[in-house]
Short mmCIF file of C-alpha atoms in Angstrom, two decimals:
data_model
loop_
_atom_site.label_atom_id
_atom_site.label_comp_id
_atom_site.label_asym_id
_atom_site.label_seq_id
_atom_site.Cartn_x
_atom_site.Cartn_y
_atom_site.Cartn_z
CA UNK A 1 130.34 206.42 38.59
CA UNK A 2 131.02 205.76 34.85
CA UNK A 3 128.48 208.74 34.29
CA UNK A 4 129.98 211.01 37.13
CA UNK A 5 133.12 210.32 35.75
CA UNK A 6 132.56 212.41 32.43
CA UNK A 7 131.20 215.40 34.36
CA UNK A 8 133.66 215.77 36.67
CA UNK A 9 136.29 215.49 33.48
CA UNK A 10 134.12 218.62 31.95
CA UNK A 11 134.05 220.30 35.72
CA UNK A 12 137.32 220.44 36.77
CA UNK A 13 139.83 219.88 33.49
CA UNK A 14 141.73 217.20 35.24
CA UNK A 15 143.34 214.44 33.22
CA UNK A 16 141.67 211.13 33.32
CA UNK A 17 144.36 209.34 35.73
CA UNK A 18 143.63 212.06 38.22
CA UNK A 19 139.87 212.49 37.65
CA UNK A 20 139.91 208.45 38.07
CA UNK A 21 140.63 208.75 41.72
CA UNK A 22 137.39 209.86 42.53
CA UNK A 23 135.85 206.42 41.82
CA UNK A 24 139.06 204.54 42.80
CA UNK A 25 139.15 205.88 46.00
CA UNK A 26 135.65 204.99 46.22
CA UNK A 27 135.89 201.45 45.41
CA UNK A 28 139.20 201.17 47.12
CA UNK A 29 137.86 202.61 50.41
CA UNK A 30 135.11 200.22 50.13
CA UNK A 31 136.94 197.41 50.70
CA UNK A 32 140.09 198.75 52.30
CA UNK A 33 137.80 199.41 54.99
CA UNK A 34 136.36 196.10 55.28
CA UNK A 35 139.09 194.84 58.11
CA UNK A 36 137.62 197.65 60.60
CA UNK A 37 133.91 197.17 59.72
CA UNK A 38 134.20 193.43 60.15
CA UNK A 39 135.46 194.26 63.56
CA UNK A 40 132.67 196.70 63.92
CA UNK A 41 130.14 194.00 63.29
CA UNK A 42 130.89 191.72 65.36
CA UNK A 43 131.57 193.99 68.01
CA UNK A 44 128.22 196.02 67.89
CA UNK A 45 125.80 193.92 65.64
CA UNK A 46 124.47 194.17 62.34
CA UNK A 47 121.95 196.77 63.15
CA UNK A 48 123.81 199.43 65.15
CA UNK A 49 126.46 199.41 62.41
CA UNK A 50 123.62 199.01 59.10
CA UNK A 51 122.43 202.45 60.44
CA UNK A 52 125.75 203.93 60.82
CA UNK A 53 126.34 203.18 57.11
CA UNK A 54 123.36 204.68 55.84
CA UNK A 55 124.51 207.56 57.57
CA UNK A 56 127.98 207.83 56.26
CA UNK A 57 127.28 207.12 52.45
CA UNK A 58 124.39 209.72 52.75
CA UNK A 59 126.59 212.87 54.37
CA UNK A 60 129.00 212.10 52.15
CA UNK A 61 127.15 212.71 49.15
CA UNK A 62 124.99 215.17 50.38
CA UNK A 63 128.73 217.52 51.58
CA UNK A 64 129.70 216.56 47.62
CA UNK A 65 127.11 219.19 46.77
CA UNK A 66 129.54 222.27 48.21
CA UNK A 67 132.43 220.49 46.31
CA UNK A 68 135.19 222.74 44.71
CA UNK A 69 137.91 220.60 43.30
CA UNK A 70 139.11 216.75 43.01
CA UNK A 71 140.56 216.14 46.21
CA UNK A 72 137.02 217.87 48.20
CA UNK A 73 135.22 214.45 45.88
CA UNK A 74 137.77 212.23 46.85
CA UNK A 75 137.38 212.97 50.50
CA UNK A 76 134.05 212.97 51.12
CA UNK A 77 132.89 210.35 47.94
CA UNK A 78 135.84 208.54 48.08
CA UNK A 79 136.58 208.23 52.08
CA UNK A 80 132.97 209.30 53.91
CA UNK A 81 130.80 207.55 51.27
CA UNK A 82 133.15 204.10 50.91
CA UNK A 83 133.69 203.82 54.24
CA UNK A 84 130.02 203.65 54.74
CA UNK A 85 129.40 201.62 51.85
CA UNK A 86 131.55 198.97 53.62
CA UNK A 87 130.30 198.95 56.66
CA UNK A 88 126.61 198.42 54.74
CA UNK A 89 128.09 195.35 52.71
CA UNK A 90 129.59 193.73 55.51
CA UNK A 91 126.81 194.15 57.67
CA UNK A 92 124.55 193.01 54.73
CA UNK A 93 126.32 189.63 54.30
CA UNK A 94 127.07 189.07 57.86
CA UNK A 95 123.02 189.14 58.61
CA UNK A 96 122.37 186.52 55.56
CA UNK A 97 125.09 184.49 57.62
CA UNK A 98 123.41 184.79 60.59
CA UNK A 99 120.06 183.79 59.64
CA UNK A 100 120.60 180.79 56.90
CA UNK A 101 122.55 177.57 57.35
CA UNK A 102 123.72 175.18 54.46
CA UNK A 103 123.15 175.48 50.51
CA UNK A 104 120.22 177.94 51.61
CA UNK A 105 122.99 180.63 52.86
CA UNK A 106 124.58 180.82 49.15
CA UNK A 107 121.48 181.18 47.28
CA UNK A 108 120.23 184.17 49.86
CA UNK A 109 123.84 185.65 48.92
CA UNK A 110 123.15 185.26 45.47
CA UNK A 111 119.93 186.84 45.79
CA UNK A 112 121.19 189.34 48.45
CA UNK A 113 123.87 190.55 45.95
CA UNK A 114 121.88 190.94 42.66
CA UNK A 115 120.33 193.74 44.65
CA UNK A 116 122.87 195.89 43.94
CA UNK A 117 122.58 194.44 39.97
CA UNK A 118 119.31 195.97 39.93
CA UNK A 119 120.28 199.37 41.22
CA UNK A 120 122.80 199.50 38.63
CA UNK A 121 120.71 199.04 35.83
CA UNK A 122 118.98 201.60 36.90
CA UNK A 123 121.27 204.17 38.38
CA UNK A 124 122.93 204.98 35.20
CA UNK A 125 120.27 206.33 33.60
CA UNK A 126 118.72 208.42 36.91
CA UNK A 127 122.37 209.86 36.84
CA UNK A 128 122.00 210.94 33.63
CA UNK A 129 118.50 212.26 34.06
CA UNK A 130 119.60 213.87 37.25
CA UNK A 131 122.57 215.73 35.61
CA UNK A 132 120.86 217.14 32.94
CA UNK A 133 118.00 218.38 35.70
CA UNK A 134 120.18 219.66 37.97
CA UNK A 135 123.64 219.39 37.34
CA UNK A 136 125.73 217.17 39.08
CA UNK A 137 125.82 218.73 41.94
CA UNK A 138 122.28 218.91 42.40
CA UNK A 139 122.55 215.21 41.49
CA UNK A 140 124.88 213.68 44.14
CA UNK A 141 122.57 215.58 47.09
CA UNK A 142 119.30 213.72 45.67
CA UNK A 143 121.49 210.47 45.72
CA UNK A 144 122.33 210.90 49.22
CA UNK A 145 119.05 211.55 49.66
CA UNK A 146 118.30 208.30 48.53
CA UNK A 147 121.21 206.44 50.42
CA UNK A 148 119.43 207.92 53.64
CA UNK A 149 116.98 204.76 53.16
CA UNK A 150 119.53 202.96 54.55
CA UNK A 151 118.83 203.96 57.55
CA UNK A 152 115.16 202.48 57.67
CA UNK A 153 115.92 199.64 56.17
CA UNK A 154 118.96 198.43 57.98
CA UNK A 155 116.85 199.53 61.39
CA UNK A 156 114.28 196.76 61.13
CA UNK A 157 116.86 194.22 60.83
CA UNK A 158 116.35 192.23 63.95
CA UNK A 159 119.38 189.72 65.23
CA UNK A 160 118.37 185.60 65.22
CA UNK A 161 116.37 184.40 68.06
CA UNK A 162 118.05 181.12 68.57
CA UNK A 163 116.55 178.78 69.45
CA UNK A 164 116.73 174.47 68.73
CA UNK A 165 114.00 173.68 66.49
CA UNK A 166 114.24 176.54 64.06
CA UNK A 167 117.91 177.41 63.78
CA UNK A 168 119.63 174.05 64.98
CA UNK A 169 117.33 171.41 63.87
CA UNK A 170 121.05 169.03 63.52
CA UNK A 171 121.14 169.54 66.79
CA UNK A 172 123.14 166.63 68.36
CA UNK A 173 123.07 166.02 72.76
CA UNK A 174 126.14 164.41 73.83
CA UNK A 175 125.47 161.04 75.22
CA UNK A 176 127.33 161.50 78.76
CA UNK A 177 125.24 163.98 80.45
CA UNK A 178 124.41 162.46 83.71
CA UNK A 179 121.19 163.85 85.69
CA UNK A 180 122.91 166.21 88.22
CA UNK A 181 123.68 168.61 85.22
CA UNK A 182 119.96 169.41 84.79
CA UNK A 183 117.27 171.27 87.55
CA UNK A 184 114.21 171.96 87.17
CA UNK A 185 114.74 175.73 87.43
CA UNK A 186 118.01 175.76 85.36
CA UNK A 187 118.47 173.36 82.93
CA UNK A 188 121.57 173.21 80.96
CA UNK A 189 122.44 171.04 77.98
CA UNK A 190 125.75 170.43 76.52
CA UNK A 191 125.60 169.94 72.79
CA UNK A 192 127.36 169.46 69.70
CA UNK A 193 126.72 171.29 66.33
CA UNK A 194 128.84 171.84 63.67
CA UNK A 195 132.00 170.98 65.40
CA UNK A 196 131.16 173.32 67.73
CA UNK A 197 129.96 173.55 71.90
CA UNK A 198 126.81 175.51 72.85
CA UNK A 199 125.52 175.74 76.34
CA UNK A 200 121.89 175.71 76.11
CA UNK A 201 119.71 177.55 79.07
CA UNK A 202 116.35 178.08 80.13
CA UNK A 203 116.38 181.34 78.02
CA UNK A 204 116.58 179.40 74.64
CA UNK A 205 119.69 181.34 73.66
CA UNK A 206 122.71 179.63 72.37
CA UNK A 207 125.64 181.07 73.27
CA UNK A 208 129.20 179.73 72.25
CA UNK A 209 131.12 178.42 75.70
CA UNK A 210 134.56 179.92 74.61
CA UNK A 211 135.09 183.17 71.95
CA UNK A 212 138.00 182.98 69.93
CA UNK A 213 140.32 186.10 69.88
CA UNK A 214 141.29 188.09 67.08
CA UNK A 215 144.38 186.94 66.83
CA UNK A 216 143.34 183.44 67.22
CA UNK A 217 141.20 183.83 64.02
CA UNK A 218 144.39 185.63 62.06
CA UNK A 219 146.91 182.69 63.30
CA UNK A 220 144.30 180.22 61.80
CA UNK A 221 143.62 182.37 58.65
CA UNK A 222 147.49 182.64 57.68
CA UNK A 223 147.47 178.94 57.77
CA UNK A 224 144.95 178.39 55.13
CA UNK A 225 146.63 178.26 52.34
CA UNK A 226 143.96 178.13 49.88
CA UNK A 227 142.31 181.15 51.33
CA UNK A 228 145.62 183.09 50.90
CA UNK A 229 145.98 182.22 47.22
CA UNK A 230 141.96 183.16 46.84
CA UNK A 231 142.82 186.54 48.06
CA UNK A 232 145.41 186.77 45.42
CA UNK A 233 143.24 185.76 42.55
CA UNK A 234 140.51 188.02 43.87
CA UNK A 235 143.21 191.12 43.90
CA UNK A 236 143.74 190.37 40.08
CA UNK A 237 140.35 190.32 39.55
CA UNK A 238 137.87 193.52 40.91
CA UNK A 239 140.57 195.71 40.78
CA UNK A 240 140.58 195.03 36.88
CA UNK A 241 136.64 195.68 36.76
CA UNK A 242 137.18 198.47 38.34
CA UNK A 243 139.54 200.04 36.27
CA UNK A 244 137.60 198.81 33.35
CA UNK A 245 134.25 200.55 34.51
CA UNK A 246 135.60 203.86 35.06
CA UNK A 247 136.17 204.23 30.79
CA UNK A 248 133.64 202.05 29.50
CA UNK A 249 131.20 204.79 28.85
CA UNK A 250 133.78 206.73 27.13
CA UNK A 251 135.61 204.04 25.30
CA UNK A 252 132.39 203.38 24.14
CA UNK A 253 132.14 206.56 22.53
CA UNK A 254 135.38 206.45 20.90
CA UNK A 255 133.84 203.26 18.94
CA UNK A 256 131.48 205.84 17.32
CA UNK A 257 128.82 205.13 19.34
CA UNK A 258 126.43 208.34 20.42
CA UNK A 259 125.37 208.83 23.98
CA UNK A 260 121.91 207.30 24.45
CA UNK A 261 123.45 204.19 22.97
CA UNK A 262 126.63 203.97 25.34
CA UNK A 263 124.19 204.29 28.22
CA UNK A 264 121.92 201.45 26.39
CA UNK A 265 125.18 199.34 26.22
CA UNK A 266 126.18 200.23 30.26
CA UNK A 267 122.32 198.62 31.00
CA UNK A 268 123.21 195.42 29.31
CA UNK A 269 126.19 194.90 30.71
CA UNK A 270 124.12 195.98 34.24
CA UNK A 271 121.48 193.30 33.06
CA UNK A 272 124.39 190.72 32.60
CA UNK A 273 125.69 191.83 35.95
CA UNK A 274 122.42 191.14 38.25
CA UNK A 275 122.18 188.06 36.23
CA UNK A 276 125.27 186.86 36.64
CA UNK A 277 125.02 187.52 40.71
CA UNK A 278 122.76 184.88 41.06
CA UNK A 279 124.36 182.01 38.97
CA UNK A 280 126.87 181.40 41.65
CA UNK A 281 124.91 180.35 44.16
CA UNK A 282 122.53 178.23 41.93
CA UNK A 283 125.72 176.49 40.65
CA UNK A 284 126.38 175.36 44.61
CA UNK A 285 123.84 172.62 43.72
CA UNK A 286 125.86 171.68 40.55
CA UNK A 287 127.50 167.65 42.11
CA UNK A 288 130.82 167.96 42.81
CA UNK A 289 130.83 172.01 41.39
CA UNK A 290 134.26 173.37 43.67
CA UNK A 291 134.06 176.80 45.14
CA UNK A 292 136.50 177.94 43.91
CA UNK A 293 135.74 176.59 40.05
CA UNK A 294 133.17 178.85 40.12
CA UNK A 295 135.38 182.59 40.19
CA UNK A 296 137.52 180.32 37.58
CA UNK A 297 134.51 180.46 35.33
CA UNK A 298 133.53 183.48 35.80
CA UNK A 299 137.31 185.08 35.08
CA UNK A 300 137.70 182.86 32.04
CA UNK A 301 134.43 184.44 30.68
CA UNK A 302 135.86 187.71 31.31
CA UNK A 303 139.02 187.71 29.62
CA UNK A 304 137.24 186.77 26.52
CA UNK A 305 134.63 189.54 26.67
CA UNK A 306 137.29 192.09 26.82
CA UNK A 307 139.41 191.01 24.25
CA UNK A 308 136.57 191.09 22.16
CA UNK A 309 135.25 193.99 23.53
CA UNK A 310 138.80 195.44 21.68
CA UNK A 311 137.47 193.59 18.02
CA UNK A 312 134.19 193.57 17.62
CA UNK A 313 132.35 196.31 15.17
CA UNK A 314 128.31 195.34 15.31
CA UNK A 315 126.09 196.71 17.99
CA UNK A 316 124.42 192.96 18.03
CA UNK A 317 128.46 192.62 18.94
CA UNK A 318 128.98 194.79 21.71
CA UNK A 319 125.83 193.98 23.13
CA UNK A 320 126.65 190.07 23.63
CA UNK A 321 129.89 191.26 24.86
CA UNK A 322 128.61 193.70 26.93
CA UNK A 323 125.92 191.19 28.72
CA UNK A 324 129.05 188.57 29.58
CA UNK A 325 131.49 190.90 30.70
CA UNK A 326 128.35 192.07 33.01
CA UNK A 327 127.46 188.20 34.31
CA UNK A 328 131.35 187.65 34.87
CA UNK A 329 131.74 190.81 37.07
CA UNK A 330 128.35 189.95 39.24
CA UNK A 331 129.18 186.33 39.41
CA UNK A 332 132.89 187.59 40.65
CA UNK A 333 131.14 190.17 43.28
CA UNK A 334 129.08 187.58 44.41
CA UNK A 335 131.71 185.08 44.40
CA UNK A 336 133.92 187.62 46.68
CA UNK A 337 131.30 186.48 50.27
CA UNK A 338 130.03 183.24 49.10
CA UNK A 339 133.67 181.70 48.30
CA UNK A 340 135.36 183.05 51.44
CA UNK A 341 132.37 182.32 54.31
CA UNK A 342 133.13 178.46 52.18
CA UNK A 343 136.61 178.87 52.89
CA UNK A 344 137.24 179.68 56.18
CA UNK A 345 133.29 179.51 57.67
CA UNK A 346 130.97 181.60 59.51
CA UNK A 347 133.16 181.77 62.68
CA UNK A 348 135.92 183.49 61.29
CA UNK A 349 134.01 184.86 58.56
CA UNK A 350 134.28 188.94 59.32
CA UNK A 351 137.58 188.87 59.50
CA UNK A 352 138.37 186.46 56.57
CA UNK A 353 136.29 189.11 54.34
CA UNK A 354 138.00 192.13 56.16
CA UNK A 355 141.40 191.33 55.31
CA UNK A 356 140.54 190.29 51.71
CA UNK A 357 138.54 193.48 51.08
CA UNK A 358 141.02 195.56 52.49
CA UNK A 359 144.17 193.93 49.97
CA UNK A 360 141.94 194.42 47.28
CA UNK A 361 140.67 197.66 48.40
CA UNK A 362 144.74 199.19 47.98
CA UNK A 363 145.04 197.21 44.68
CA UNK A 364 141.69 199.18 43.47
CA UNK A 365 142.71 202.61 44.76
CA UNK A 366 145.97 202.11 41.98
CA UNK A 367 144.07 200.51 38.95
CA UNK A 368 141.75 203.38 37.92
CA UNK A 369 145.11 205.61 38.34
CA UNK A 370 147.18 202.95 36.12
CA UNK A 371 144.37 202.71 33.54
CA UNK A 372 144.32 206.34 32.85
CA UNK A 373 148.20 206.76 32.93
CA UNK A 374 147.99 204.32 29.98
CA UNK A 375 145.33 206.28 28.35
CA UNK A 376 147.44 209.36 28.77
CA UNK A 377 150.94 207.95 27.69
CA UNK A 378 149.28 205.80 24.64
CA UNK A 379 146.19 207.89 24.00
CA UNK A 380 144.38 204.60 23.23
CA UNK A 381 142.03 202.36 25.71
CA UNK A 382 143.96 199.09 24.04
CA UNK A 383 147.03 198.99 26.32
CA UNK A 384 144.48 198.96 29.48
CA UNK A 385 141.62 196.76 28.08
CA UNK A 386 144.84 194.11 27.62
CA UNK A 387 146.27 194.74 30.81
CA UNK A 388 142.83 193.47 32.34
CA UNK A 389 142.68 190.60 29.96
CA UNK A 390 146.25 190.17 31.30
CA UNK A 391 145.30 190.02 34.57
CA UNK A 392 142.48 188.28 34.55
CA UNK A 393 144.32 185.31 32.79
CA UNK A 394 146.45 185.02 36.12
CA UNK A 395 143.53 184.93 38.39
CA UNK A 396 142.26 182.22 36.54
CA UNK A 397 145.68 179.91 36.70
CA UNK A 398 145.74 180.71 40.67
CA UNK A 399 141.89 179.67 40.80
CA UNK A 400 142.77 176.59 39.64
CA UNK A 401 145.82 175.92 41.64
CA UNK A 402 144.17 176.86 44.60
CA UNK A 403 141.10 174.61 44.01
CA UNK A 404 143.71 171.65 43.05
CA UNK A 405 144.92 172.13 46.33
CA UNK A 406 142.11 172.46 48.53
CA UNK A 407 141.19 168.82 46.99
CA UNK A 408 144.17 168.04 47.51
CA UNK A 409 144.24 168.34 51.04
CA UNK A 410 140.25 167.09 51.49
CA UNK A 411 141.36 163.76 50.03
CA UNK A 412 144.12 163.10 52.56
CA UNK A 413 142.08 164.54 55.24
CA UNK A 414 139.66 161.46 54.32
CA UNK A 415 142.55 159.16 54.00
CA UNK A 416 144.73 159.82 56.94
CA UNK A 417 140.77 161.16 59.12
CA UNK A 418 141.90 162.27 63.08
CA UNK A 419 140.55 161.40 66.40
CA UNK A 420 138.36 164.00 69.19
CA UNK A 421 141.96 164.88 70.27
CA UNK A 422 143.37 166.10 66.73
CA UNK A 423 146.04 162.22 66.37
CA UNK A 424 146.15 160.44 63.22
CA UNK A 425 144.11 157.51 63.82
#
């Protein structure tokens, strides 16, 4: 968007903080409508809704081609493209949950997510290629061209078969099942895994014995206080890449550097970002490495990078900068499923990662706005590359608070443990 970001400036004459909603209404609709598409999923399945998406963030584009002014881009980029970019990353992680248990789930989220990493290496310079081809109009309709894929690949995603041996090999049969539960024709087997009660049939499927609702799932949600401070940290942090990633290509330009080598710069920090999407889930087998130390890390590394980002005057410089600013902001994306499926757990998973996508999703939709308005008032990028140092310094301190308290709370869980029936033993 970085690239489409300076054509549209040159298309329409708009100032920067009004240009910027393009992408911010983009990025915010991408998570803002995370809360829906979680219900979505869960509702209809991963497949049902993995083609939907590939059909949304392909018309959108491909309608951008007839597009006559700002708001036409923010409607169908912004709204018709994000929306079905959400529905494709929720549906995305929700399958990885599906099909791997344990450790194995964090690394295939890691792996899962520098996906995107990879595109955007690329995508920067098939923009520009694109553009100069065929203008960018021509160059959003072979985009959605390309988002169409979607469609094929999200098709052949086929739900878990479960069945005992391969997807529950923990698999633990209560002890008090007397003979008259089981027949011959329809035998049924009253388990125990993960804290949880199957009903096991002739069919192999496993099938939970009670569904909680919705509101069930929010009740418990509100309670988790760690989660809720999480979601704070998070809306401190993407929201500040975001805004960040809109200028970069032209702040790098103001630094004297000429086009060719802002776009080399934008695939370093790309290179850093794939990178850094698959640290976090390697880190999971780190001993005694906290969830939620992990975004801390990341953060911490970020702040730095732009600060320096602000000082430094070599290209050797900028391009060291550029590659940790990338690994912080792919070990953050990353960080956004793998952290909160730790924190509140498969079951309540979709809408755990709706409602934190759609808080940061409205926090995104301002920042691009608010990064511009500072460019315009101060005619400098200073004021906004502090501001995200700024608030990436708070995420960090609510990190750690929140990880202070979530051991907090496992070491009196082991010291004060409960019975079946929820009583302090």
């Amino acid at each position: 968007m970085s690239v489409l970001n300076t054509e549209f400036l040159r298309a329409f004459g708009k100032s920067k903080a009004e240009t910027a909603l393009v992408q911010s209404v983009t990025a915010g609709m991408l998570l803002n409508a995370g809360f829906p598409c979680g219900q979505f999923v869960n509702k209809f399945g991963v497949r049902k809704m993995g083609i939907c998406a590939g059909f949304l963030a392909s018309i959108g584009l491909i309608l951008s081609f007839l597009a006559t002014s700002i708001p036409y881009l923010i409607t169908s980029v912004g709204v018709v493209t994000g929306f079905g970019l959400s529905l494709g990353f929720v549906s995305i992680t929700t399958s990885v949950g599906e099909h791997f248990h344990g450790k194995a789930r964090f690394v295939a989220l890691s792996f899962v997510s520098s996906g995107s990493g990879c595109g955007a290496m690329v995508f920067p310079f098939l923009l520009d290629y694109l553009i100069k081809m065929y203008g960018w109009r021509g160059c959003l309709l072979i985009v959605g061209g390309l988002m169409a894929n979607m469609i094929c690949f999200t098709a052949i995603c086929k739900p878990p078969s479960p069945s005992i041996q391969q997807n529950f090999p923990r698999l633990l049969v209560n002890d008090d099942i007397n003979s008259s539960q089981q027949t011959p024709h329809n035998q049924q087997i009253v388990c125990s895994y993960e804290n949880k009660t199957f009903t096991v049939n002739n069919t192999s499927y496993v099938t939970p014995n009670q569904e909680h609702s919705f509101i069930a799932k929010l009740k418990v949600l509100t309670g988790n206080y760690t989660f809720i401070l999480f979601i704070v940290a998070v809306c401190c942090t993407l929201p500040a890449y975001d805004a960040t990633l809109i200028y970069l290509i032209e702040f790098l330009k103001t630094k004297s550097f000429a086009d060719k080598d802002a776009l080399l710069l934008y695939f370093f920090m790309n290179v850093g970002n794939t990178t850094g999407r698959l640290v976090p889930g390697l880190c999971k087998h780190i001993p005694h490495m906290g969830a939620l130390i992990i975004p801390a890390l990341f953060t911490s590394l970020s702040c730095l990078s732009v600060v320096g980002l602000l000082e430094a005057s070599s290209y050797y410089q900028h391009v060291l900068l550029m590659c940790c600013f990338g690994v912080s902001m792919g070990g953050n994306v990353t960080v956004l499923s793998m952290t909160t499926m730790k924190l509140v757990g498969l079951a309540n998973y979709s809408v755990g990662v709706g409602i934190l996508m759609t808080l940061v999703g409205l926090c995104c939709m301002c920042s691009g706005a608010i990064s511009g308005g500072l460019f315009d008032i101060t005619g400098s990028y200073m004021a906004s590359f502090y501001g995200v140092a700024a608030c990436h310094g708070v995420a960090v301190f609510l990190y750690i608070i929140a990880a202070s308290m979530r051991k907090y709370k496992a070491a009196n869980t082991k010291e004060y443990p409960s019975s079946a029936n929820g009583e302090l033993l």
